[in-house]
Every structure is written in C-alpha cells, then in structure tokens.
mmCIF file of N, CA and C in Angstrom:
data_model
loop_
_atom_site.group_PDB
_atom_site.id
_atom_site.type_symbol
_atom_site.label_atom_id
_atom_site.label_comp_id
_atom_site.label_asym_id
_atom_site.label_seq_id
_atom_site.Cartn_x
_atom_site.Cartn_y
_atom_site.Cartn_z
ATOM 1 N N UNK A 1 -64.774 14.418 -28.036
ATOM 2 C CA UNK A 1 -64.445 15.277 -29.147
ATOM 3 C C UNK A 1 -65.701 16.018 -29.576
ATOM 4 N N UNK A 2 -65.837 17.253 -29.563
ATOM 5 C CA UNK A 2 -66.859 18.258 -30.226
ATOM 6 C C UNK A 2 -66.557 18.207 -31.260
ATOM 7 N N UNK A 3 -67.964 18.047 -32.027
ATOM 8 C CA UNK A 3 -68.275 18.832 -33.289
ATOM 9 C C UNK A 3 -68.222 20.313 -33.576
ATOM 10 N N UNK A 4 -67.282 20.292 -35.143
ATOM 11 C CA UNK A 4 -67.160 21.801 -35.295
ATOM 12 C C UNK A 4 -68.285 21.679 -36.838
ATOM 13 N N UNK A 5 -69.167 22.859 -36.360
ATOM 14 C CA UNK A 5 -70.455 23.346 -37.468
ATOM 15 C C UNK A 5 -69.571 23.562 -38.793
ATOM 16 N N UNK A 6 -69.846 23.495 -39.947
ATOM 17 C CA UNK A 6 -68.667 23.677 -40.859
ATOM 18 C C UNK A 6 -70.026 24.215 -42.050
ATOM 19 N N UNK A 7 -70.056 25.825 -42.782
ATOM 20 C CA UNK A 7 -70.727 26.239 -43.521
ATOM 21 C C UNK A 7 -70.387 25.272 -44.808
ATOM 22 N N UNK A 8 -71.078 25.038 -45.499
ATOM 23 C CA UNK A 8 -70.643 24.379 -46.740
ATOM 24 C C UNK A 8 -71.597 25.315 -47.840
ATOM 25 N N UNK A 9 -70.431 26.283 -48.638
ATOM 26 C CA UNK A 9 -71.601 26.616 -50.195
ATOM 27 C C UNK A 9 -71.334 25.449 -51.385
ATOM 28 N N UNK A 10 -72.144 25.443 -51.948
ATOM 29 C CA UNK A 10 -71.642 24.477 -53.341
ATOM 30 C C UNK A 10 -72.601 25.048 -54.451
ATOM 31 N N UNK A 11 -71.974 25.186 -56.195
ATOM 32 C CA UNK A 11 -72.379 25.291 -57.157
ATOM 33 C C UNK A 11 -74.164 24.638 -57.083
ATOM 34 N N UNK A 12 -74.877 25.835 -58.012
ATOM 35 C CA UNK A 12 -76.481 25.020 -58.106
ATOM 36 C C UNK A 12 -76.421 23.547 -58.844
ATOM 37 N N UNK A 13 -77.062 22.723 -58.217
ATOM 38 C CA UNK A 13 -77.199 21.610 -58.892
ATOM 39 C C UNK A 13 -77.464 21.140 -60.058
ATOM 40 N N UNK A 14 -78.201 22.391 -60.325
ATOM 41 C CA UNK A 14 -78.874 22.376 -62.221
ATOM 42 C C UNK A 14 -77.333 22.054 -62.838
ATOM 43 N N UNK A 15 -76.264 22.456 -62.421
ATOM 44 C CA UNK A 15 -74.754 21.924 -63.511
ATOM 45 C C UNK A 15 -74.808 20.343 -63.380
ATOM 46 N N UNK A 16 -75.141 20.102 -62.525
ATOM 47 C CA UNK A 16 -74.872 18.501 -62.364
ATOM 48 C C UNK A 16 -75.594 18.215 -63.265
ATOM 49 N N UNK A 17 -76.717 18.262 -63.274
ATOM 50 C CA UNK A 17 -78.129 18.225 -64.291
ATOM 51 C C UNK A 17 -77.515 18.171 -65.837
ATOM 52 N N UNK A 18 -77.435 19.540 -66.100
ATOM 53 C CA UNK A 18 -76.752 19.879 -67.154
ATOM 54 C C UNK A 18 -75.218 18.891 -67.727
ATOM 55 N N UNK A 19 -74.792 18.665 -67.064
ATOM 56 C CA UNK A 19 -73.033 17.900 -67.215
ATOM 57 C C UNK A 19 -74.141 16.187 -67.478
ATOM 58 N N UNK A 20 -74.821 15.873 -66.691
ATOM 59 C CA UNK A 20 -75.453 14.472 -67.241
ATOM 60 C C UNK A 20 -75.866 14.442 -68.735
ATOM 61 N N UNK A 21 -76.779 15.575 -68.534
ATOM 62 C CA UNK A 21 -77.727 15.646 -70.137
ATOM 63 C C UNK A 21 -76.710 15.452 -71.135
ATOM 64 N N UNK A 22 -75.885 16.238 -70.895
ATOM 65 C CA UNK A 22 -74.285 16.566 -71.950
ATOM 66 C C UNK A 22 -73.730 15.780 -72.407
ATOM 67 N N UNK A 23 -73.617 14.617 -71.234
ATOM 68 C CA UNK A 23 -72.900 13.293 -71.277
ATOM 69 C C UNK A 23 -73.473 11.935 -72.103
ATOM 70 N N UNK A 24 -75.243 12.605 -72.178
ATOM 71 C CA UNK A 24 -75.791 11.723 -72.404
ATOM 72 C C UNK A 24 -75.863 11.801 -73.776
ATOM 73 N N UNK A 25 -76.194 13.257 -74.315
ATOM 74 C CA UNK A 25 -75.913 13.455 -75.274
ATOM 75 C C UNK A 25 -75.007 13.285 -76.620
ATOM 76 N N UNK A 26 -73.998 13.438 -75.917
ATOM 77 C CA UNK A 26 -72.323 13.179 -76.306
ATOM 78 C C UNK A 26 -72.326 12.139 -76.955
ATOM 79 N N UNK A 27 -72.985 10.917 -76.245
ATOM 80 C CA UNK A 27 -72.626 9.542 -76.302
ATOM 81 C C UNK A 27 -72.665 9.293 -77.943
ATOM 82 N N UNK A 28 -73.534 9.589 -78.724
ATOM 83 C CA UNK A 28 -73.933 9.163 -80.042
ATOM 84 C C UNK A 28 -72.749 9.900 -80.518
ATOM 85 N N UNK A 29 -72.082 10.451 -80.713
ATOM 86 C CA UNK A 29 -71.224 11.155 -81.256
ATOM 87 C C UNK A 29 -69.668 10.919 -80.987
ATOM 88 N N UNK A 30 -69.477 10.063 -79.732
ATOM 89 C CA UNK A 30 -68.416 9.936 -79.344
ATOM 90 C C UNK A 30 -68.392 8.385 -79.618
ATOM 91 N N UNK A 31 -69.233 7.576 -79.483
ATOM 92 C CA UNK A 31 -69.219 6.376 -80.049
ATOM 93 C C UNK A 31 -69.080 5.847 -81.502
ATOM 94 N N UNK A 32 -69.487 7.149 -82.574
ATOM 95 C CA UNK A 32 -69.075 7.271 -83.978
ATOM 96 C C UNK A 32 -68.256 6.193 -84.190
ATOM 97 N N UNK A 33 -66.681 7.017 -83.624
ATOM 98 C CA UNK A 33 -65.509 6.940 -83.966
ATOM 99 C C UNK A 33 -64.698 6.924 -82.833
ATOM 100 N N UNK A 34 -63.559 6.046 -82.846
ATOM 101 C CA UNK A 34 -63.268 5.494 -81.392
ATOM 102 C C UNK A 34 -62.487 6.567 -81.066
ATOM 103 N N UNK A 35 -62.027 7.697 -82.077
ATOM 104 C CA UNK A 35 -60.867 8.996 -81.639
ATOM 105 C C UNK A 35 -62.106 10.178 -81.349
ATOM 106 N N UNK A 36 -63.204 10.122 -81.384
ATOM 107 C CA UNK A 36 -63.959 10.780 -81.138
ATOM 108 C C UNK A 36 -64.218 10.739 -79.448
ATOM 109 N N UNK A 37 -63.812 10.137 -78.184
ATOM 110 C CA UNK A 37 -64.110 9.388 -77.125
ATOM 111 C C UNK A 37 -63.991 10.370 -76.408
ATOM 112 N N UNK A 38 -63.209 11.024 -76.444
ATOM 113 C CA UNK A 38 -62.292 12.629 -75.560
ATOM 114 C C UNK A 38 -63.518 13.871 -75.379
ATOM 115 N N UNK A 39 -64.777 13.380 -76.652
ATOM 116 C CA UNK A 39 -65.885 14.742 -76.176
ATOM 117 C C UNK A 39 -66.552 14.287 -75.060
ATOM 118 N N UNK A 40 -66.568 12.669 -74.373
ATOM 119 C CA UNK A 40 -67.062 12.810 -73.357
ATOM 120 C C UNK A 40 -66.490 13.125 -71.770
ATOM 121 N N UNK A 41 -64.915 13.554 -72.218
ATOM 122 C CA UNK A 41 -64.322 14.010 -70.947
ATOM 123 C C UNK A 41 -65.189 15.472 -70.384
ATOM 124 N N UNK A 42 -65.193 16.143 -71.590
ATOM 125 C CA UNK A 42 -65.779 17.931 -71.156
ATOM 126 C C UNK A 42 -66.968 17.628 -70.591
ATOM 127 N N UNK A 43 -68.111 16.817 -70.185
ATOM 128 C CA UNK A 43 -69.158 16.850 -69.827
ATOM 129 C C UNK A 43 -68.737 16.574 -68.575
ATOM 130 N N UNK A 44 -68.035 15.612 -68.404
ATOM 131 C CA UNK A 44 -67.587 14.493 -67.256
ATOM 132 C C UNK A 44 -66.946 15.846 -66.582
ATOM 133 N N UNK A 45 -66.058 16.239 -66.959
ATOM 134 C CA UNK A 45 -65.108 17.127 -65.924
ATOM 135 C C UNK A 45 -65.920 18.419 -65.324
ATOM 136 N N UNK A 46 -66.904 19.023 -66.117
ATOM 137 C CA UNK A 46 -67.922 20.025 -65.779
ATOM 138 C C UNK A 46 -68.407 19.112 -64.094
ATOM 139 N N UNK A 47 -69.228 18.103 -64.441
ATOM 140 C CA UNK A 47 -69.802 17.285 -63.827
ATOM 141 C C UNK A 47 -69.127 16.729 -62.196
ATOM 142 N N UNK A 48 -67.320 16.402 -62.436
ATOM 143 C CA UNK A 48 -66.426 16.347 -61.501
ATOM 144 C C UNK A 48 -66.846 18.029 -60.556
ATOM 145 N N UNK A 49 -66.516 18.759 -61.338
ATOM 146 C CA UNK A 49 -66.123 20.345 -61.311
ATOM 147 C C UNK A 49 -67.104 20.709 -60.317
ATOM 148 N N UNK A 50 -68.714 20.288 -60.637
ATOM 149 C CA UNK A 50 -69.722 20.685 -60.128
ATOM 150 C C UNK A 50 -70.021 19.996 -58.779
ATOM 151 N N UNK A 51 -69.671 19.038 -59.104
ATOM 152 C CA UNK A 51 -69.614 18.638 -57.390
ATOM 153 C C UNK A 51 -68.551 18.536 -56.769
ATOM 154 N N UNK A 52 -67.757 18.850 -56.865
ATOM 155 C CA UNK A 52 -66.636 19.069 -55.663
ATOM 156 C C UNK A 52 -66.024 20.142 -55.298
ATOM 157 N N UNK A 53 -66.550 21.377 -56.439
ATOM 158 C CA UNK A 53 -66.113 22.601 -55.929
ATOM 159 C C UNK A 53 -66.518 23.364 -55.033
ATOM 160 N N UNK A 54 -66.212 24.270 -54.421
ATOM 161 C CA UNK A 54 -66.808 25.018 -53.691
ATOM 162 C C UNK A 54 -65.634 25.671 -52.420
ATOM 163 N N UNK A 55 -67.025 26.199 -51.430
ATOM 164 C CA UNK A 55 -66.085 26.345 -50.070
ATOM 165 C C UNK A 55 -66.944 25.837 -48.782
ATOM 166 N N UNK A 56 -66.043 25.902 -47.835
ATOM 167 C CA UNK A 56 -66.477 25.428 -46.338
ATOM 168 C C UNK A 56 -65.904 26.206 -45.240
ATOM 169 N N UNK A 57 -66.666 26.886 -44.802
ATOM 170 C CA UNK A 57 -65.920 27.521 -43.367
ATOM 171 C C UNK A 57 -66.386 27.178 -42.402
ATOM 172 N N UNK A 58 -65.742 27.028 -41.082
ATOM 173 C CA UNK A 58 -66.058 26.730 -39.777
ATOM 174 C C UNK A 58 -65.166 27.757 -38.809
ATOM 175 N N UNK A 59 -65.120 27.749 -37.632
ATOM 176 C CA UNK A 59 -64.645 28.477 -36.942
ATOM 177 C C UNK A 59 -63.055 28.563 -36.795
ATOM 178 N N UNK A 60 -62.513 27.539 -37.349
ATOM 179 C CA UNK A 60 -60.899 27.162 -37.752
ATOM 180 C C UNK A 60 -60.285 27.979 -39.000
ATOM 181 N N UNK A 61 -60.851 27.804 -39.740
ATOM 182 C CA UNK A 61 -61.002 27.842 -41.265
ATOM 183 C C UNK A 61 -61.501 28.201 -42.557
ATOM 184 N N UNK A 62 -60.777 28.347 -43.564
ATOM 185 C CA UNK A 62 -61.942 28.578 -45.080
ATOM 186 C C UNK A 62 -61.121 27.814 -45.497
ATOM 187 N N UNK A 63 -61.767 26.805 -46.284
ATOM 188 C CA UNK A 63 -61.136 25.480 -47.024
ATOM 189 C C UNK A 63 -62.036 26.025 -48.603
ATOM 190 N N UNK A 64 -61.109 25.988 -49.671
ATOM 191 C CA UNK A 64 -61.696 26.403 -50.899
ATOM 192 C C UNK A 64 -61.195 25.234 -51.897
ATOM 193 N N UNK A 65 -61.868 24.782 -52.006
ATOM 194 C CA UNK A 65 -62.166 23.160 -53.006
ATOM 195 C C UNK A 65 -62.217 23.725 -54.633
ATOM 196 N N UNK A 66 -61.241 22.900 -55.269
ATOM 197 C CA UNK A 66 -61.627 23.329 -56.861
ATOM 198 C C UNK A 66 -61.611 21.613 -57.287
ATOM 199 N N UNK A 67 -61.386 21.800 -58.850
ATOM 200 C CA UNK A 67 -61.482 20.405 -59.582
ATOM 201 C C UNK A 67 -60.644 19.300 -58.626
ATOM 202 N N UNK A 68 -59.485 19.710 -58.577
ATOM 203 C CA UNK A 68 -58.355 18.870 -58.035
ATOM 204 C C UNK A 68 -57.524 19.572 -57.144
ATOM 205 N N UNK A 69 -57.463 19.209 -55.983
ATOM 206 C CA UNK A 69 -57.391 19.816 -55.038
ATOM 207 C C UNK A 69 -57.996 20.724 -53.833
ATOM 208 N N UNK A 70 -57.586 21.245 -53.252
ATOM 209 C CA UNK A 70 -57.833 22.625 -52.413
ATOM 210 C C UNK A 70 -56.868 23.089 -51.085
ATOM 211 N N UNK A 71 -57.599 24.548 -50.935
ATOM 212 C CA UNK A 71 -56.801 25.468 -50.102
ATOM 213 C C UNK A 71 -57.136 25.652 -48.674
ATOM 214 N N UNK A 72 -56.176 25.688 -47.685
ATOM 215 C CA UNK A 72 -56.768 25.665 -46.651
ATOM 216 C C UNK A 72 -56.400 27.287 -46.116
ATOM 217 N N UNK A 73 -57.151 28.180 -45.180
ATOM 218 C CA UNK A 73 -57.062 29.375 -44.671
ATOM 219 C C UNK A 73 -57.679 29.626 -43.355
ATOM 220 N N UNK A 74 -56.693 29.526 -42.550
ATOM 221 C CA UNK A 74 -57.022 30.287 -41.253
ATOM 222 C C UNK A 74 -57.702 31.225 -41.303
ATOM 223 N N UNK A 75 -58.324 31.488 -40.092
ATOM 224 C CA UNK A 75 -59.180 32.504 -40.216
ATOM 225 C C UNK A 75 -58.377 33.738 -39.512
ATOM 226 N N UNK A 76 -57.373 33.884 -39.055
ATOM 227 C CA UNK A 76 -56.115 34.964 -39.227
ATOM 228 C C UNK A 76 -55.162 35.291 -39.692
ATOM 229 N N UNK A 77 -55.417 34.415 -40.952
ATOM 230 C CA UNK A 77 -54.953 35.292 -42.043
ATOM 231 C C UNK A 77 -56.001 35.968 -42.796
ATOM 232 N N UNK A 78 -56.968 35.534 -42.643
ATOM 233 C CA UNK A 78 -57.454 36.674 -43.322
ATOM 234 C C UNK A 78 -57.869 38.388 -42.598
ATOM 235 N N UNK A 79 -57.654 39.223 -43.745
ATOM 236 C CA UNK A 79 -58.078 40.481 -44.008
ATOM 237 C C UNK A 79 -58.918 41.508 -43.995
ATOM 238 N N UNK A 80 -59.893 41.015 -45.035
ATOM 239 C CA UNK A 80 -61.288 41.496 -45.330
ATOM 240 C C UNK A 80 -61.849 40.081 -45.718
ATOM 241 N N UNK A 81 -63.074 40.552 -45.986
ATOM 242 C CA UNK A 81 -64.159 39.925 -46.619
ATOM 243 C C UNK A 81 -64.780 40.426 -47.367
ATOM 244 N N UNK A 82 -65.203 40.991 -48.729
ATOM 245 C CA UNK A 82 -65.764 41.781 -49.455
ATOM 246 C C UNK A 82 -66.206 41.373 -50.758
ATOM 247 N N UNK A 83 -66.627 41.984 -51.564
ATOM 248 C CA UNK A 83 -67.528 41.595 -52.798
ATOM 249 C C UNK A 83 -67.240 42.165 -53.856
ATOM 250 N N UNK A 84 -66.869 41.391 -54.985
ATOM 251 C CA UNK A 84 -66.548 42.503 -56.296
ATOM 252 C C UNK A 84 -67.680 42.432 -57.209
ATOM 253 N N UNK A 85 -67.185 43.151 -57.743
ATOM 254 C CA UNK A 85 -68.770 44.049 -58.882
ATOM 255 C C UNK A 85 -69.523 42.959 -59.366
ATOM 256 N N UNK A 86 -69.524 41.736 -59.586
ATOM 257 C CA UNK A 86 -69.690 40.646 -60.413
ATOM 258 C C UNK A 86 -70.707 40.064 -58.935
ATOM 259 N N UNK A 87 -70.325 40.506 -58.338
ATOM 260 C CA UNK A 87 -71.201 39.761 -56.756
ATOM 261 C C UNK A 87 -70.509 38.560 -56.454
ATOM 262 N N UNK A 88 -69.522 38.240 -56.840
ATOM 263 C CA UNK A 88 -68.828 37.005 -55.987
ATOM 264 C C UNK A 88 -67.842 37.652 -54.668
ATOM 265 N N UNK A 89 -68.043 36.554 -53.719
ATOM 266 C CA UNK A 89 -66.917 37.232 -52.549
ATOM 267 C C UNK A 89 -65.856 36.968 -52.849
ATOM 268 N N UNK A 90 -65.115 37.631 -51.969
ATOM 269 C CA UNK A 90 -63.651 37.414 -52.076
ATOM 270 C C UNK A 90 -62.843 37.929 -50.852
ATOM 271 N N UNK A 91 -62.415 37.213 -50.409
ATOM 272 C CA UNK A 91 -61.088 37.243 -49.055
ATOM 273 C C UNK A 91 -60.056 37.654 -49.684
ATOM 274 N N UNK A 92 -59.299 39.107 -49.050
ATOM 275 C CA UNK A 92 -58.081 39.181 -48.935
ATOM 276 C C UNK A 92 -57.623 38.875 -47.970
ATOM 277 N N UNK A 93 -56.458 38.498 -48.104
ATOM 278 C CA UNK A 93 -55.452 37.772 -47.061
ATOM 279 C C UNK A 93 -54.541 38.804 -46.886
ATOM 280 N N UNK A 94 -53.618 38.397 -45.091
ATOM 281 C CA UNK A 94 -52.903 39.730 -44.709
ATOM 282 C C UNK A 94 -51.661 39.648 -45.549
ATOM 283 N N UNK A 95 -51.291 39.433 -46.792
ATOM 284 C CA UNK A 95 -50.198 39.449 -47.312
ATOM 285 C C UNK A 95 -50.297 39.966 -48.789
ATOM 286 N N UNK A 96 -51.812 40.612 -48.471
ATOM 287 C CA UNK A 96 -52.173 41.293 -49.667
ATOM 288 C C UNK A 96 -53.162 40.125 -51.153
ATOM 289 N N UNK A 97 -52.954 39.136 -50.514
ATOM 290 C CA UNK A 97 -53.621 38.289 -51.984
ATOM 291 C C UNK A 97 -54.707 37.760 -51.753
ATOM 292 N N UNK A 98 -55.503 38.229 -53.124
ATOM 293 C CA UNK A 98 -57.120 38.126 -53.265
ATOM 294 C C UNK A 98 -57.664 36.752 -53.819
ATOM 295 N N UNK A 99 -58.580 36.431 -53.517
ATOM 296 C CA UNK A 99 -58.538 35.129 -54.246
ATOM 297 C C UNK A 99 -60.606 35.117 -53.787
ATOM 298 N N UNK A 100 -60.655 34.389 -55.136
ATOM 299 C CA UNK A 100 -62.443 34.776 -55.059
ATOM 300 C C UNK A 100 -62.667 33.281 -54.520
ATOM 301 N N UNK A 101 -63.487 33.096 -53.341
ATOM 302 C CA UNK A 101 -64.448 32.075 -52.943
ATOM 303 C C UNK A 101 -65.663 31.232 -53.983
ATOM 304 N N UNK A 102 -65.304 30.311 -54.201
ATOM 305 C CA UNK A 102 -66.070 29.166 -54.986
ATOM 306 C C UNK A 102 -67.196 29.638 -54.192
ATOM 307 N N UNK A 103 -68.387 29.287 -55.548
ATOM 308 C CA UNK A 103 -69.458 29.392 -54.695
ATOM 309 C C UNK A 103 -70.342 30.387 -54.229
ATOM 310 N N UNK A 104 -69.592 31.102 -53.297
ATOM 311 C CA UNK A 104 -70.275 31.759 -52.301
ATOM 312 C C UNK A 104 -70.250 33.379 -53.363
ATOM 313 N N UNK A 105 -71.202 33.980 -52.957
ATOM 314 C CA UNK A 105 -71.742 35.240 -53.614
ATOM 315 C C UNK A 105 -71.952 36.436 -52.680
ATOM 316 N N UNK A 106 -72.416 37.317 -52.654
ATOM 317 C CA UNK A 106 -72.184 38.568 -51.929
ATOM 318 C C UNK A 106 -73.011 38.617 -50.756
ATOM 319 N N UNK A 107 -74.246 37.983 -50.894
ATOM 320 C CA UNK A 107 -75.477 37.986 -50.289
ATOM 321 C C UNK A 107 -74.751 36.765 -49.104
ATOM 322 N N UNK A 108 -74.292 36.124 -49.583
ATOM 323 C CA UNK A 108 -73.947 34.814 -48.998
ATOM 324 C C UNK A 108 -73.148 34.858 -47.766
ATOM 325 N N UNK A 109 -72.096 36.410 -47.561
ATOM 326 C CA UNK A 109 -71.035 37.113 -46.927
ATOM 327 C C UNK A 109 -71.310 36.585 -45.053
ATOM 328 N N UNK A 110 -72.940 37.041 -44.880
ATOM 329 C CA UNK A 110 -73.102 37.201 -43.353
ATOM 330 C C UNK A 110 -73.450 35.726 -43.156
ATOM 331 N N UNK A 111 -73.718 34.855 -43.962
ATOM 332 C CA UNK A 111 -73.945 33.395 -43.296
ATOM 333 C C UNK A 111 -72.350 33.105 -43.427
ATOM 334 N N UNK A 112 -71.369 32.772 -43.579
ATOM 335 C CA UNK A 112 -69.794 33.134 -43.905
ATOM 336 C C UNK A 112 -69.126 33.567 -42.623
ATOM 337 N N UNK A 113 -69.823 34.466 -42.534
ATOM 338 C CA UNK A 113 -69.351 35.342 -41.284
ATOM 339 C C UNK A 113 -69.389 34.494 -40.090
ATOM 340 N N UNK A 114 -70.832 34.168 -39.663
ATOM 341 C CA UNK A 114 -71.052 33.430 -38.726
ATOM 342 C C UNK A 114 -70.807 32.028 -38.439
ATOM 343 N N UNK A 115 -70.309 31.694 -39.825
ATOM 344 C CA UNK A 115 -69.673 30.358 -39.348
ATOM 345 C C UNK A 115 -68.611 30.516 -38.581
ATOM 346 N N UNK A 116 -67.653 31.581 -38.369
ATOM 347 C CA UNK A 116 -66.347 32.023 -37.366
ATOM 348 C C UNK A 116 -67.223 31.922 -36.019
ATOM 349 N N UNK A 117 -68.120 31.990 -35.645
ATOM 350 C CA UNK A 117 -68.535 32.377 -33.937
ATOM 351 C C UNK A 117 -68.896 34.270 -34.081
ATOM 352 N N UNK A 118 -68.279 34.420 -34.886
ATOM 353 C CA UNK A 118 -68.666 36.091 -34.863
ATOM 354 C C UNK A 118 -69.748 36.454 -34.971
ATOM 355 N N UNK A 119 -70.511 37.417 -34.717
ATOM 356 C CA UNK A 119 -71.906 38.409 -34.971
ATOM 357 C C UNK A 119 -71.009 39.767 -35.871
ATOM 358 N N UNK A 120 -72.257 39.788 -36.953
ATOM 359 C CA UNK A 120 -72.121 41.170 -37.675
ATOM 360 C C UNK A 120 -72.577 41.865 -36.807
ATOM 361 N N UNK A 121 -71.525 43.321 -37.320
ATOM 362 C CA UNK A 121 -72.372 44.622 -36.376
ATOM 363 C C UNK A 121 -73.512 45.301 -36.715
ATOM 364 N N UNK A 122 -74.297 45.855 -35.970
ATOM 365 C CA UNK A 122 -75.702 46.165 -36.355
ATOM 366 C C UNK A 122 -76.092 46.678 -37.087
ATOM 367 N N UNK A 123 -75.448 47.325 -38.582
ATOM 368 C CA UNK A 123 -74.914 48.532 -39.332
ATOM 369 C C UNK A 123 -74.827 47.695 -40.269
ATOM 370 N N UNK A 124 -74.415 46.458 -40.285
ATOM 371 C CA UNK A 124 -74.136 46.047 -41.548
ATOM 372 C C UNK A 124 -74.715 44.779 -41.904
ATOM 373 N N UNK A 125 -76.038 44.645 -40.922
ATOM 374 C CA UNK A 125 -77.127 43.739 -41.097
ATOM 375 C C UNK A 125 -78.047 43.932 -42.663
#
C-alpha cells in the first residue's frame, strides 16, 4: 500500500494559546457560582475549534474539517480555485457552490494546487 502525501493547513496556534489563557482565566469566575460554569465552555470550544479545524488535500481529495464534523471533495468536482477580497480561498464546485476553505488563504492557493500532482502554469507562478 502507498502512501498518499496529504497537504494539511491548520489555524495559527497562537488560538490555542489564546483559548488556554481564556480558560484559565475564566476559572475564578466560573467557580463563583455553580450556574456560572457554562463561561468555561466558550474558551473550551474556541480551543476544540482551533485544533481541529481546517483543511487537507491530497491527490484524491479536499477534506474540510470544522468544529464537528467535515466535508469530503473530489478533486472533480471541483471548478475553480480562487480568492476573495478578504484573501481566503475558496473552491467552487461544478454545481455552482462556493464554500471558503478553513485555513488556507490566497498565498496558500499554489501549495493546494500541488498537492493534486498538478504543476501551475508558468504565468501564474
């Protein structure tokens, strides 16, 4: 059985960072009062959020990971590959629907690319 190379983007780590501090923070405040307990879900779920979101492509696939769950996408269905004003990418699919890639950012497009086996053309290096 071969190994298939599989791109992996994921959120900067500083959220993880950040979702701890939060949590840690929280604590004095959520320990108050025992109905107070629920402010340490929002740190926690940032924290879930931050590490498991994202995307992964390999030459099969774009697998797009959120909190709970994820999506799987052939790589013929897709369309384009392109970038909206905000600099996040985004795949349209041949059935017309857009959907923005966790993660990955505009700059990010040609490492993306090449996880398919493909080469960009020389033009759009």
């Amino acid at each position: 059985m071969s190994r298939v190379h599989t791109v992996r983007f994921r959120h900067n780590q500083a959220i993880v960072v950040a979702a701890i501090v939060a949590f840690i923070g929280a604590l004095p405040l959520a320990t108050a009062r025992w109905w107070l307990l629920w402010v340490l879900l929002i740190p926690l779920a940032v924290l879930v959020w931050a590490w498991r979101s994202g995307t992964d492509a390999d030459p099969r696939e774009l697998r797009l990971r959120a909190l709970a769950g994820q999506r799987r996408i052939t790589w013929d269905r897709v369309a384009e590959l392109t970038a909206d004003p905000r600099g996040r990418a985004v795949v349209r699919l041949d059935d017309g629907e857009q959907l923005v890639l966790p993660a990955v950012r505009a700059a990010d497009l040609p490492r993306l690319i090449s996880a398919t086996g493909q080469e960009l053309p020389e033009s759009s290096r």
